[in-house]
Short mmCIF file of the C-alpha atoms (twelve columns), coordinates in Angstrom:
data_MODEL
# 
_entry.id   MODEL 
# 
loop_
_atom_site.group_PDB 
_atom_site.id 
_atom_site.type_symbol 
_atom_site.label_atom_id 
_atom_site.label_alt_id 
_atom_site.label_comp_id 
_atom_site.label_asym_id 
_atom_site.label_seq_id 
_atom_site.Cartn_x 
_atom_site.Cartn_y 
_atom_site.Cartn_z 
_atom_site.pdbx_PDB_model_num 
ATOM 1   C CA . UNK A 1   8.791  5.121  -56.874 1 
ATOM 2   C CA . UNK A 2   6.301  2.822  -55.417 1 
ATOM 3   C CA . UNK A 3   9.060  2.822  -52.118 1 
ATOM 4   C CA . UNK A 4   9.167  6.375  -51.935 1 
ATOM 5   C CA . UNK A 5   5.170  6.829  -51.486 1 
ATOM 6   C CA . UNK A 6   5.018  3.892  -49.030 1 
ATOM 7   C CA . UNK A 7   7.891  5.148  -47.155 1 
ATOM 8   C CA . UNK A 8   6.474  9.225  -46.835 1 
ATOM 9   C CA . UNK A 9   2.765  7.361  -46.277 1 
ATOM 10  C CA . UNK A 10  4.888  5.024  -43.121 1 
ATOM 11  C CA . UNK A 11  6.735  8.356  -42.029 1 
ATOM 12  C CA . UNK A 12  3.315  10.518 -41.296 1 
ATOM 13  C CA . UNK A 13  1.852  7.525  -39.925 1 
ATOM 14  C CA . UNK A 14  4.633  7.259  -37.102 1 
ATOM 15  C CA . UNK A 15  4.579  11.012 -36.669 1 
ATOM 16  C CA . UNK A 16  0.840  11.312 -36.718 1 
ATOM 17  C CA . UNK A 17  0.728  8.189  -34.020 1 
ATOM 18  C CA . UNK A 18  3.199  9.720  -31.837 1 
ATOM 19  C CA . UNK A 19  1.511  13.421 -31.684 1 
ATOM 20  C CA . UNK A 20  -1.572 11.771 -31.315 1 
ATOM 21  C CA . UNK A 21  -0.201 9.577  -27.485 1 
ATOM 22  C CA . UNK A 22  1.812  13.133 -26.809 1 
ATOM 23  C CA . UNK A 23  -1.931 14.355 -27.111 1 
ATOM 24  C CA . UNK A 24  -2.979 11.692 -24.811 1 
ATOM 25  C CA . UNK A 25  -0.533 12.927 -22.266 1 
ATOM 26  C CA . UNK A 26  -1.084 16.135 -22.041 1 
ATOM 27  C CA . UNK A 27  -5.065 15.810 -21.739 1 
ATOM 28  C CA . UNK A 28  -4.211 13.050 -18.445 1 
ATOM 29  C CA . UNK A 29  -1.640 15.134 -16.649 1 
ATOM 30  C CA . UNK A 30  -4.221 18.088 -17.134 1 
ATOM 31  C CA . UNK A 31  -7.135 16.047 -15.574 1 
ATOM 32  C CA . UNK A 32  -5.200 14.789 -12.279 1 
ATOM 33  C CA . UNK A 33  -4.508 11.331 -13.783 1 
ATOM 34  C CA . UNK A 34  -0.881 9.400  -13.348 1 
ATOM 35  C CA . UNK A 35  0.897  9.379  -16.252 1 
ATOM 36  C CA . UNK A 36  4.069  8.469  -17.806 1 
ATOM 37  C CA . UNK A 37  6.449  10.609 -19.557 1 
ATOM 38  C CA . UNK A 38  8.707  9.030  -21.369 1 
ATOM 39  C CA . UNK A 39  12.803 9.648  -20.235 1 
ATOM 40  C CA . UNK A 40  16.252 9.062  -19.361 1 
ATOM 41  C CA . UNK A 41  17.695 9.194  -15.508 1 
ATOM 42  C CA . UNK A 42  20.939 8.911  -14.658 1 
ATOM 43  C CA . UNK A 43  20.957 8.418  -10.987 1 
ATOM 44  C CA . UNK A 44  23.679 7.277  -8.825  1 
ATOM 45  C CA . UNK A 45  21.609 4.672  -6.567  1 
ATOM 46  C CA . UNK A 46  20.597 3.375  -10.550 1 
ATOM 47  C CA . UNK A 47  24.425 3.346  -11.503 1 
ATOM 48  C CA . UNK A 48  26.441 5.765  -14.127 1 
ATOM 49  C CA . UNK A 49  25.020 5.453  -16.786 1 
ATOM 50  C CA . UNK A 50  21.695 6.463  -18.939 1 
ATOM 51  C CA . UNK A 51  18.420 4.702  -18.628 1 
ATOM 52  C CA . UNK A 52  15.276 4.347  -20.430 1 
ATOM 53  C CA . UNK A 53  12.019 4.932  -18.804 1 
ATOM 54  C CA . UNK A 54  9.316  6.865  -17.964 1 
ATOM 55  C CA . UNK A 55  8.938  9.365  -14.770 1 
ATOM 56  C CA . UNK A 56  5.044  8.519  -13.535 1 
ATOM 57  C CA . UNK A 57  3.619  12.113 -12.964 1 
ATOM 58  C CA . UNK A 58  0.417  12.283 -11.135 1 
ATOM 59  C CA . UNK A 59  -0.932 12.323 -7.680  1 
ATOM 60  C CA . UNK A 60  1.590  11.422 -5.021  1 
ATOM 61  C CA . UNK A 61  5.867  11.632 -5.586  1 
ATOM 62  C CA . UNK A 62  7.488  11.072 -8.596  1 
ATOM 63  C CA . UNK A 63  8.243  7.635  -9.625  1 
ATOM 64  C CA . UNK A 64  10.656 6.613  -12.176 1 
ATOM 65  C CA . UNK A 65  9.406  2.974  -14.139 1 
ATOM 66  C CA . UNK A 66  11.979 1.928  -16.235 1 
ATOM 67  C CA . UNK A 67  11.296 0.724  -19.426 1 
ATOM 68  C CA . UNK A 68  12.509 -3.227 -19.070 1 
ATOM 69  C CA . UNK A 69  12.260 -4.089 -15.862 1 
ATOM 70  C CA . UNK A 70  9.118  -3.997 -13.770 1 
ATOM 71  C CA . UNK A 71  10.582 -2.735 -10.138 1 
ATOM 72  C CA . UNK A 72  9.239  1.304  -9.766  1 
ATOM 73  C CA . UNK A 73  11.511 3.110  -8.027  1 
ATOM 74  C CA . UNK A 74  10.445 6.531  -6.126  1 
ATOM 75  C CA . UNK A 75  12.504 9.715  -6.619  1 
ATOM 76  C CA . UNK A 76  14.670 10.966 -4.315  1 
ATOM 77  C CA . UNK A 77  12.151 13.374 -1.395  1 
ATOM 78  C CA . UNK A 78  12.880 16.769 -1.656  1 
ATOM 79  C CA . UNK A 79  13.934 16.825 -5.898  1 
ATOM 80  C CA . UNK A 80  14.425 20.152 -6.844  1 
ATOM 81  C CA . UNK A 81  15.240 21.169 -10.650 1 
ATOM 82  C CA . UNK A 82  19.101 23.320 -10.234 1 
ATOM 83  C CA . UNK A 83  19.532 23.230 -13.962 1 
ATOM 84  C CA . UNK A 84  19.143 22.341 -17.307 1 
ATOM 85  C CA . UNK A 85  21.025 21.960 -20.437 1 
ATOM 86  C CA . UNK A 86  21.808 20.761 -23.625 1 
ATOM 87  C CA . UNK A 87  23.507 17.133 -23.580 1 
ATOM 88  C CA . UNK A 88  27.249 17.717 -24.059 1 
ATOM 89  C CA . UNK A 89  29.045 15.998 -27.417 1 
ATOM 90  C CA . UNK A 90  29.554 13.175 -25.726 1 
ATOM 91  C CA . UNK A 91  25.878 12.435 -23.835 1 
ATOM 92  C CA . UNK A 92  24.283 13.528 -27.453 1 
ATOM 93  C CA . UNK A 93  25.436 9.901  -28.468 1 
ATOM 94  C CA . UNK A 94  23.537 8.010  -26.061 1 
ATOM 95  C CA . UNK A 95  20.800 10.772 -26.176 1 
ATOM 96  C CA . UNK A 96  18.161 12.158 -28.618 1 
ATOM 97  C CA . UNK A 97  20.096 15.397 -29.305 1 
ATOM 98  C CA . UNK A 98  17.179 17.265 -29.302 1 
ATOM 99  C CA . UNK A 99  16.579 16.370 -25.444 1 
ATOM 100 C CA . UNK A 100 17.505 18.935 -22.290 1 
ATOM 101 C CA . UNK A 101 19.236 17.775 -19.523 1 
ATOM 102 C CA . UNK A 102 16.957 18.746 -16.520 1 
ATOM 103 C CA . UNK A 103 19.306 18.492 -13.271 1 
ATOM 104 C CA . UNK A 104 17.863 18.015 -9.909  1 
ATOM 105 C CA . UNK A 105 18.868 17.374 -6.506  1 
ATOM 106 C CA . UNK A 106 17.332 16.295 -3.563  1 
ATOM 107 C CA . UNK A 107 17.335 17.640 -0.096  1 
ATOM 108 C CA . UNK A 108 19.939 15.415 1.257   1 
ATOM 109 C CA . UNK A 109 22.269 16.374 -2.148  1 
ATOM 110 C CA . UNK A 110 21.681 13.364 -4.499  1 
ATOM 111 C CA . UNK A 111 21.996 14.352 -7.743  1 
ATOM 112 C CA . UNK A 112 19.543 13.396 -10.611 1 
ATOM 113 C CA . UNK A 113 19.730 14.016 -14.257 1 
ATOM 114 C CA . UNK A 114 16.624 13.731 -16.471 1 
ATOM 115 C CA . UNK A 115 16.877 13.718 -19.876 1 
ATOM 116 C CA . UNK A 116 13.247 14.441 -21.525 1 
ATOM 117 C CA . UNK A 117 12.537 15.948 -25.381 1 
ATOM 118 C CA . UNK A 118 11.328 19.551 -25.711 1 
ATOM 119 C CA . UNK A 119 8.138  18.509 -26.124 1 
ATOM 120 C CA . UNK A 120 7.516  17.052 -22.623 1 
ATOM 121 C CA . UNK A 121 10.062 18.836 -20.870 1 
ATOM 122 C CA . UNK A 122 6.995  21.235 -19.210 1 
ATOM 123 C CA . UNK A 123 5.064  18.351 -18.125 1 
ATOM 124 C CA . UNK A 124 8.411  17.346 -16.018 1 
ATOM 125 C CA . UNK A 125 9.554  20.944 -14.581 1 
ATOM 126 C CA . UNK A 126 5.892  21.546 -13.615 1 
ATOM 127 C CA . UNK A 127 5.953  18.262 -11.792 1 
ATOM 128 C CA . UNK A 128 9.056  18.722 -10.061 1 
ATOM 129 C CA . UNK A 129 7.997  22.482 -9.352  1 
ATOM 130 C CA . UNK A 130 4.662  20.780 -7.870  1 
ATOM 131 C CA . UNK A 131 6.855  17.600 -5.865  1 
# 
């Protein structure tokens, strides 16, 4: 019994600490301040497959970090959202399912896929809408 209390007490903790940093967000993108939003981008100049990070939204492009590593690297110019979806079967099991696909492409026809929970997916299409 004494599990099952410690594990609910543990469970709001988690969900109260992250609505509380999605809170966080939300107020610094509103006030003009760089920010990161957690992700994942599949990008061809970052290879084929899925990677953790965050895309840096704030004043000047959009910058991917990702999350090991410590190199930045800047969007492609010109990234304009085509799309978005649901992650197929087979991307839902390297994915949260819950996340949308948001696919972009850039002015010279790179193709970037950004894969971002419901919850932040406006802070990302308003960015992109803004790049």
């Amino acid at each position: 019994m004494i599990e099952l209390v410690l594990g609910a007490v543990a469970a709001a903790l988690v969900g109260w600490l992250m609505r509380r940093k999605r809170q966080q967000r939300s107020t610094a993108i509103a006030a003009g301040e760089q920010t990161g939003v957690p992700c994942l981008l599949k990008w061809p100049a970052q290879g084929s497959r899925w990677r953790a990070g965050r895309v840096l939204i704030g004043a000047g492009p959009l910058v991917w970090k990702p999350s090991f590593g410590k190199q930045e690297a800047a969007l492609p110019a010109g990234l304009r959202r085509t799309g978005m979806r649901s992650p197929s079967l087979r991307e839902a099991v390297s994915l949260n399912p819950r996340s949308r696909i948001v696919e972009c492409e850039s002015s010279d026809g790179e193709v970037v896929l950004i894969a971002v929970v419901p919850e932040e997916l406006d802070h990302v299409i308003k960015a992109l809408e803004s790049a």
